[in-house]
Amino acid sequence: MALFAIGDLHMSTAFPKPMDKFGWINHMDSIIQDWKDRVHIEDVVLLAGDISWAMRLEEAKEDLKILNELPGTKVIIRGNHDYWWTSVKKMKALFPKLHFIHNNHVELKDYIIFGTRGWLCPNEQQFSDDDRKIYEREVRRLRNSIDSCSFQGDKKRILMLHYPPMNEQKEESDFTRIAREEKMDIVCYGHLHGRASHETAFTGRREGIDYRLVSCDYLHFKLEKLLD
């Protein structure tokens, strides 16, 4: 069972919002083709937020239907543009085969997957009192996700975020501290677009954890294989 990840699909089936102006020419066609070529039914695909431009769940149904019909088990977290996101109960009622993480976790055969959206990490350039409140709320949600799991066996521990887990100076945050304390194997995240933003991201190993940026444009619109 292989583990893949990708973020920031920015789908817009019901109300088309082309991404061509950003250089994302037919980007979903490329992603879907790569997905079908490489992902098998027993595999897992992590979707790290910003799934759809839809404003309501009803409008996002066509986008979620496309994902639902692709191979593999899908695990989804919310991004900052996922205004359609509602309660896990409502989303699961429409798509019982999709897994949504919000104050909970997903346990699959070889993996335990935790997550939350995240937020800007404390920094010297731009971090308001409102940012602090949202950041602290997201840290609590991550703790809720982890605390929802009592399993202590030998499975890979995966953390999904939408926002980067550290600031542009790559300093420790509550997210990286929790990832270390909880012995995460992999942290994957998205949100960053364009070369200048990509260059601010930390990727690679740090304190025994493998950090991966999985924004779809960073991956050239192909899925990232995290584990075989």
C-alpha positions as a printed Julia matrix, in Angstrom:
228×3 Matrix{Float64}:
   0.0    0.0     0.0
   1.76   3.14   -1.25
   1.16   6.61    0.18
   0.84   9.62   -2.15
   0.11  13.29   -1.49
  -0.83  16.43   -3.38
  -2.37  19.75   -2.39
  -4.07  22.83   -3.81
  -6.05  21.24   -6.64
  -8.26  24.35   -6.86
 -10.97  22.5    -8.76
 -13.97  24.36  -10.19
 -16.22  21.95  -12.06
 -19.59  23.52  -11.19
 -18.46  27.13  -11.69
 -15.32  27.11  -13.85
 -12.5   29.3   -12.58
  -9.57  28.6   -14.93
  -6.09  28.75  -13.45
  -4.5   29.53  -16.84
  -3.47  33.03  -15.75
  -1.15  31.38  -13.22
   0.33  29.1   -15.88
  -1.73  26.12  -14.71
  -2.85  25.0   -18.17
  -5.38  22.14  -17.9
  -3.71  21.28  -14.61
  -6.41  18.88  -13.43
  -6.12  16.84  -16.62
  -2.42  16.37  -15.87
  -3.07  15.47  -12.22
  -5.85  13.0   -13.03
  -3.82  11.28  -15.73
  -0.82  10.89  -13.41
  -3.15   9.67  -10.64
  -4.68   6.99  -12.88
  -1.26   5.91  -14.15
   0.35   5.47  -10.71
  -2.23   4.96   -7.97
  -3.75   1.53   -7.32
  -6.96   0.73   -5.5
  -5.1   -0.31   -2.32
  -3.04   2.92   -2.15
  -3.72   6.07   -0.1
  -3.75   9.65   -1.41
  -3.5   12.62    0.97
  -5.13  15.84   -0.25
  -3.61  18.78    1.62
  -6.34  21.4     1.3
  -7.63  23.97   -1.19
  -9.57  21.26   -2.97
 -12.29  23.37   -4.61
 -13.17  26.99   -5.33
 -16.81  26.2    -4.45
 -18.45  28.31   -1.77
 -20.98  25.7    -0.6
 -20.89  21.93   -0.26
 -23.6   21.54   -2.89
 -21.35  23.39   -5.37
 -18.33  21.25   -4.44
 -20.14  17.94   -5.04
 -18.95  17.58   -8.64
 -15.33  18.15   -7.64
 -15.58  15.68   -4.76
 -17.29  13.17   -7.04
 -14.29  13.26   -9.4
 -11.92  12.59   -6.5
 -14.2    9.91   -5.09
 -14.06   7.96   -8.36
 -10.27   8.02   -8.7
  -8.25   5.01   -7.46
  -7.13   4.71   -3.85
  -8.37   5.81   -0.46
  -8.53   9.59   -0.16
  -7.84  11.58    3.02
  -8.68  15.3     2.95
  -7.97  18.35    5.12
  -9.32  21.86    4.74
  -7.41  24.66    3.03
  -7.88  28.41    3.41
  -9.99  28.54    0.21
 -12.25  25.6     1.06
 -15.27  27.7     1.99
 -17.53  24.78    1.05
 -16.2   22.77    4.0
 -18.84  21.9     6.57
 -19.14  19.26    9.31
 -17.45  15.9     8.84
 -20.84  14.26    9.39
 -22.43  16.13    6.46
 -19.5   15.52    4.13
 -19.31  11.82    5.0
 -23.05  11.48    4.41
 -22.52  12.55    0.8
 -19.21  10.74    0.25
 -18.81   7.87    2.73
 -15.66   6.6     1.0
 -13.81   9.9     1.46
 -12.02  10.59    4.75
 -12.15  14.14    6.16
  -9.87  15.19    9.03
 -11.14  17.82   11.46
 -10.4   17.25   15.17
 -10.07  13.55   14.35
  -7.64  11.12   12.73
  -7.73   8.4    10.08
  -6.27   4.98   10.76
  -5.55   2.82    7.73
  -3.65  -0.45    7.39
  -0.08   0.9     7.58
  -0.68   4.54    8.55
  -2.19   6.79   11.19
  -2.96  10.18    9.65
  -3.46  13.35   11.69
  -4.04  16.89   10.55
  -5.45  20.37   10.63
  -5.43  23.38    8.33
  -2.73  25.31   10.18
  -2.06  29.03    9.84
   0.73  31.55    9.51
   3.47  30.72   12.0
   4.81  33.46   14.29
   7.25  35.72   12.46
   8.64  39.25   12.56
   7.1   40.48    9.29
   3.37  39.77    9.48
   1.7   38.26   12.52
  -1.22  40.16   14.05
  -3.23  39.51   17.19
  -5.88  37.91   14.98
  -3.21  35.67   13.44
  -2.19  34.63   16.94
  -5.76  33.62   17.82
  -6.2   31.55   14.65
  -2.76  29.99   15.02
  -3.51  28.92   18.61
  -6.88  27.52   17.54
  -5.22  25.43   14.84
  -2.66  24.14   17.33
  -5.55  23.04   19.56
  -7.19  21.31   16.61
  -4.0   19.44   15.91
  -3.87  18.33   19.54
  -7.51  17.2    19.25
  -6.61  15.2    16.14
  -3.73  13.48   17.92
  -5.64  12.95   21.17
  -8.47  11.26   19.25
  -6.12   8.3    18.65
  -5.24   5.81   21.38
  -3.36   3.37   19.13
   0.25   2.82   20.21
   1.36   0.16   17.72
   3.93   0.21   14.95
   2.38   2.29   12.17
   3.74   5.23   10.23
   2.55   8.5    11.75
   1.68  11.11    9.14
   0.79  14.76    9.75
  -1.11  16.73    7.1
  -1.26  20.52    7.15
  -2.35  23.03    4.57
  -0.15  25.89    5.72
   3.62  25.41    6.14
   4.57  24.16    9.62
   7.23  26.85   10.07
   7.87  30.45    9.03
  10.12  31.7     6.23
  13.11  31.68    8.59
  12.35  27.97    9.14
  12.13  28.46   12.9
  10.45  26.01   15.25
   6.71  26.43   15.76
   4.11  24.64   17.86
   3.42  22.49   14.8
   7.04  21.34   14.46
   7.32  20.88   18.23
   4.22  18.67   18.31
   5.43  16.75   15.26
   8.69  16.02   17.09
   7.09  15.16   20.43
   4.54  12.87   18.78
   7.23  11.18   16.67
   5.69  11.92   13.28
   7.41  10.18   10.39
   6.25  12.6     7.68
   4.77  16.1     7.63
   3.27  17.19    4.31
   1.8   20.59    3.5
   0.8   22.85    0.61
  -0.43  26.47    0.26
   2.76  27.87   -1.31
   2.66  28.77   -5.01
   5.24  30.13   -7.42
   9.02  29.84   -7.34
   9.56  32.65   -4.83
   7.18  31.06   -2.33
   8.5   27.56   -2.98
  11.98  28.76   -2.06
  10.77  29.76    1.41
   9.63  26.21    2.16
  11.54  23.69    4.21
  11.77  20.27    2.6
  13.89  17.37    3.75
  14.7   15.76    7.1
  14.72  17.65   10.37
  14.83  16.08   13.82
  14.06  12.7    12.27
  10.97  13.94   10.4
  10.58  14.05    6.63
   9.0   17.38    5.59
   7.38  17.53    2.14
   5.9   20.45    0.22
   3.1   19.01   -1.94
   1.51  22.04   -3.62
   0.52  20.77   -7.04
   2.48  23.41   -8.98
   5.6   22.6    -6.94
   5.12  18.96   -7.97
   4.59  19.92  -11.64
   1.03  18.6   -11.37
   2.01  15.07  -10.43
   1.42  13.23   -7.18
   4.27  12.9    -4.71
   4.95   9.36   -3.49
   5.71   9.56    0.21
   6.06   5.87    0.99
   6.05   2.61   -0.97
